[in-house]
Coordinates of C-alpha atoms in Angstrom, one line a residue:
M210 CA -95.1 31.3 1.1
K211 CA -94.8 31.6 4.8
R212 CA -91.4 29.9 4.7
V213 CA -90.1 32.4 2.1
A214 CA -91.4 35.3 4.3
M215 CA -89.7 33.8 7.4
R216 CA -86.4 33.3 5.5
Y217 CA -86.6 36.9 4.3
L218 CA -87.2 38.2 7.9
L219 CA -84.3 36.0 9.1
V220 CA -81.9 37.4 6.5
C221 CA -82.9 41.0 7.4
L222 CA -82.4 40.3 11.1
V223 CA -78.9 38.9 10.5
A224 CA -78.0 41.8 8.3
F225 CA -79.3 44.2 11.0
V226 CA -77.3 42.6 13.8
A227 CA -74.1 42.6 11.6
D228 CA -74.6 46.2 10.8
M229 CA -75.0 47.1 14.5
T230 CA -71.9 45.1 15.4
M231 CA -69.8 46.8 12.8
S232 CA -71.1 50.2 13.9
A233 CA -70.2 49.4 17.5
A234 CA -66.7 48.3 16.5
V235 CA -66.2 51.4 14.4
A236 CA -67.4 53.6 17.3
Q237 CA -64.8 52.0 19.6
I238 CA -61.9 52.9 17.2
R239 CA -60.1 55.9 18.5
I240 CA -58.0 58.0 16.2
V241 CA -54.9 59.3 18.1
P242 CA -54.1 62.8 16.9
R243 CA -50.6 63.4 15.5
E244 CA -50.0 65.9 18.2
K245 CA -50.6 63.3 20.9
I246 CA -48.1 60.9 19.3
D247 CA -45.5 63.7 19.1
S248 CA -46.0 64.5 22.7
I249 CA -45.2 61.0 23.7
A250 CA -42.0 60.9 21.7
R251 CA -41.0 64.3 22.9
P252 CA -43.0 65.6 25.9
A253 CA -44.0 69.2 26.0
T254 CA -41.9 71.4 28.1
I255 CA -42.5 74.7 30.0
S256 CA -42.9 77.6 27.7
N257 CA -39.9 79.9 28.0
G258 CA -38.6 77.6 30.8
G259 CA -35.3 79.5 30.9
M260 CA -33.1 76.4 30.2
F261 CA -31.2 76.7 26.9
V262 CA -29.7 73.3 26.2
E263 CA -26.8 72.9 23.8
S264 CA -27.7 71.8 20.2
G265 CA -31.4 72.1 21.1
G266 CA -31.1 69.1 23.4
R267 CA -30.5 66.7 20.4
V268 CA -27.4 64.5 20.8
S269 CA -26.1 62.1 18.1
M270 CA -23.6 59.4 19.2
G271 CA -23.2 58.2 15.6
S272 CA -22.4 54.5 15.1
I273 CA -20.8 52.5 18.0
V274 CA -20.0 48.8 18.5
E275 CA -21.9 46.8 21.2
D276 CA -18.7 45.8 22.9
S277 CA -17.0 49.2 22.8
G278 CA -17.8 50.0 26.4
V279 CA -19.8 52.9 27.9
W280 CA -20.4 55.8 25.6
Q281 CA -20.2 59.2 27.5
H282 CA -21.0 62.7 26.6
T283 CA -21.3 66.0 28.6
L284 CA -24.0 68.4 27.5
S285 CA -24.0 72.0 28.6
W286 CA -26.9 74.2 29.2
Q287 CA -27.4 77.9 30.2
N288 CA -29.9 79.6 32.5
V289 CA -31.5 82.3 30.3
S290 CA -34.1 83.2 32.9
D291 CA -34.1 85.8 35.7
E292 CA -34.1 83.4 38.6
P293 CA -31.9 80.5 39.7
I294 CA -32.6 77.0 38.2
V295 CA -32.0 73.8 40.1
I296 CA -32.3 70.4 38.4
T297 CA -34.4 68.3 40.7
R298 CA -35.0 65.1 38.7
L299 CA -33.7 63.4 35.5
S300 CA -35.9 60.7 34.0
S301 CA -34.6 58.4 31.3
S302 CA -36.7 56.4 28.7
C303 CA -34.3 53.4 29.0
S304 CA -32.1 52.0 31.7
C305 CA -29.4 51.8 29.1
L306 CA -29.2 55.6 29.1
Q307 CA -28.2 57.3 32.4
A308 CA -27.9 61.0 33.2
D309 CA -26.4 62.9 36.1
A310 CA -26.3 66.6 36.9
D311 CA -25.1 68.9 39.6
R312 CA -28.1 69.8 41.8
K313 CA -26.7 73.2 42.8
P314 CA -28.5 76.4 41.8
V315 CA -27.4 77.8 38.5
G316 CA -27.9 81.6 38.5
S317 CA -29.1 83.7 35.6
G318 CA -26.6 83.7 32.7
E319 CA -24.6 80.9 34.3
K320 CA -24.0 77.5 32.7
G321 CA -24.5 73.9 34.0
S322 CA -23.9 70.5 32.5
I323 CA -25.5 67.1 32.2
A324 CA -23.4 63.9 32.0
L325 CA -24.9 61.2 29.7
R326 CA -23.8 57.6 29.8
Y327 CA -25.1 55.0 27.3
Y328 CA -24.5 51.2 27.8
P329 CA -24.7 49.6 24.4
K330 CA -24.3 45.9 25.5
G331 CA -27.3 44.0 24.4
H332 CA -28.9 46.9 22.5
I333 CA -28.1 46.3 18.9
G334 CA -29.9 48.5 16.4
D335 CA -31.2 52.1 16.2
V336 CA -31.0 54.2 19.4
N337 CA -33.8 56.6 20.1
H338 CA -34.0 57.5 23.8
R339 CA -34.6 60.6 25.8
V340 CA -33.8 62.2 29.1
T341 CA -36.5 64.4 30.6
I342 CA -35.3 67.2 32.8
Y343 CA -37.3 68.5 35.7
T344 CA -36.3 71.6 37.7
N345 CA -37.6 73.8 40.5
L346 CA -39.8 75.6 38.0
S347 CA -42.2 72.7 37.9
D348 CA -42.3 69.2 39.3
R349 CA -45.0 68.0 36.8
V350 CA -44.0 69.6 33.5
P351 CA -40.4 69.1 32.3
T352 CA -38.2 72.1 31.8
A353 CA -36.3 70.5 28.9
V354 CA -35.9 67.2 27.0
V355 CA -32.6 65.7 25.7
S356 CA -32.8 63.2 22.9
L357 CA -30.1 60.7 22.0
N358 CA -29.9 59.1 18.6
G359 CA -27.5 56.7 17.0
V360 CA -26.8 53.1 16.0
V361 CA -25.3 50.2 17.9
K362 CA -23.6 47.6 15.7
A363 CA -23.1 43.9 16.7
A364 CA -20.0 43.2 18.8
T365 CA -16.8 42.3 17.0
D366 CA -16.2 39.6 19.6
R367 CA -19.2 37.3 20.1
S368 CA -17.3 34.7 22.1
E369 CA -19.4 35.3 25.2
D370 CA -22.4 33.9 23.3
Y371 CA -20.7 30.5 23.1
P372 CA -20.0 29.2 26.7
Y373 CA -18.9 25.7 25.7
Y374 CA -15.7 24.9 23.8
R375 CA -13.7 22.2 22.2
G376 CA -10.3 24.0 22.0
E377 CA -10.7 26.8 19.5
L378 CA -14.2 25.6 18.5
L379 CA -16.8 27.5 20.6
L380 CA -20.3 26.0 20.9
R381 CA -23.6 27.5 21.9
Q382 CA -24.7 24.2 23.6
D383 CA -22.8 21.3 25.1
T384 CA -25.2 18.3 24.6
I385 CA -26.9 17.8 21.3
V386 CA -30.4 16.3 21.1
A387 CA -31.1 14.5 17.8
R388 CA -33.4 11.9 16.1
R389 CA -32.1 9.0 14.1
G390 CA -31.1 10.0 10.6
E391 CA -31.6 13.7 11.5
E392 CA -29.3 16.5 10.6
V393 CA -28.7 18.8 13.6
R394 CA -27.1 22.2 13.6
V395 CA -25.5 23.9 16.6
A396 CA -24.3 27.5 16.5
C397 CA -20.6 27.7 16.7
M398 CA -17.7 30.1 16.4
N399 CA -14.0 29.9 15.7
G400 CA -12.4 31.4 18.8
G401 CA -8.8 30.9 17.5
E402 CA -6.4 32.7 15.2
R403 CA -6.4 30.1 12.4
A404 CA -9.0 28.7 10.1
L405 CA -10.8 25.5 11.2
T406 CA -11.8 22.7 9.0
I407 CA -13.9 20.3 11.1
G408 CA -14.7 16.6 10.4
V409 CA -15.5 13.4 12.2
D410 CA -12.8 11.1 13.6
G411 CA -14.0 7.8 12.1
R412 CA -11.6 5.8 14.2
L413 CA -13.5 6.7 17.4
S414 CA -17.0 7.6 16.3
P415 CA -19.7 5.2 15.1
N416 CA -19.9 4.4 11.4
G417 CA -22.1 6.6 9.2
V418 CA -21.7 9.8 11.3
K419 CA -21.0 13.1 9.5
I420 CA -19.6 16.2 11.2
Y421 CA -18.7 19.4 9.4
T422 CA -19.2 23.2 9.7
T423 CA -20.9 25.7 7.5
P424 CA -19.0 27.5 6.2
Q425 CA -16.7 24.6 5.6
A426 CA -13.6 26.5 6.5
L427 CA -14.4 28.6 9.6
Q428 CA -12.2 31.7 9.7
P429 CA -10.9 33.2 12.9
K430 CA -13.7 34.9 14.9
Q431 CA -16.2 33.7 12.3
E432 CA -19.6 32.3 13.4
G433 CA -21.3 29.4 11.7
D434 CA -23.1 26.1 12.4
L435 CA -21.6 22.7 13.5
V436 CA -23.6 20.2 11.5
V437 CA -24.0 16.6 12.9
K438 CA -25.8 13.8 11.1
L439 CA -26.4 10.4 12.6
P440 CA -27.2 7.2 10.8
S441 CA -30.7 5.8 11.1
D442 CA -29.6 2.6 12.8
V443 CA -28.7 4.1 16.2
N444 CA -30.9 3.3 19.1
A445 CA -33.2 5.9 20.6
G446 CA -32.7 6.7 24.3
Q447 CA -28.9 6.3 24.2
C448 CA -26.2 8.9 24.4
V449 CA -23.6 8.7 21.6
K450 CA -20.1 10.1 21.9
L451 CA -18.7 11.6 18.7
Y452 CA -15.2 12.7 18.2
I453 CA -14.2 15.8 16.1
S454 CA -11.2 15.8 13.8
G455 CA -9.3 18.9 12.9
L456 CA -8.7 20.0 16.5
P457 CA -5.2 19.6 18.0
L458 CA -6.6 18.1 21.2
P459 CA -6.6 14.7 22.9
P460 CA -9.8 12.6 22.1
R461 CA -11.6 13.4 25.4
Q462 CA -11.3 17.1 24.8
R463 CA -12.8 17.0 21.3
C464 CA -15.7 14.7 22.2
I465 CA -19.3 15.8 21.9
V466 CA -22.3 13.9 23.2
V467 CA -25.5 13.4 21.2
K468 CA -28.7 12.2 23.0
I469 CA -30.9 10.1 20.7
V470 CA -34.6 10.6 21.0
E471 CA -37.6 9.1 19.1

């Protein structure tokens, strides 16, 4: 009877501790108000700050390509206050977006401009950035905010991603590491102007080696995989030279090295 009572007390104690732990965890959860989230995405500005920015400060650059170079846009604004406004500081949410403005006083009723430059290289995907504008009206609270939206598409020429080459066949890596009997894939690209159909030169390569690309016929500027499969009877620890067919090059220029590991 005492054992039953002790077990009952132990169960009650465990339940009490679990309930207290859960209550403490719930107490630590902080619900962030929607207004706070919005203020982070678009900080509050000075009420009636006197800076009227073209299009409400919302700029769309549409869809651009990663390798299209620097995107530029000049945004105008007007001083609708009764005193001169001087832009003192421009803060960008990303180093890829830069802004410049004349720091001269803009009188009442006059217009000024802000030059935007966006560098798309390496920033594929949706663009949602902002430039926060500070003026002589306040050093702590921004006078206005400019937001930039758009989409960056992948570059049409990806050859820079493939630093090694065997003629028109561009490769992501130069030396391949493989295990015996293993199929290895190396990212590749056709950097030429004609379709490439790659194979293995059986006269110079060891027996049982397979080399091909996926897709099988690599079109100009098309990316794919160079597939290499070695036989299981090669020795671990050695470096094997393989020769590619389908490239109009001397043997030494169409050779790839595969390092065999356990």
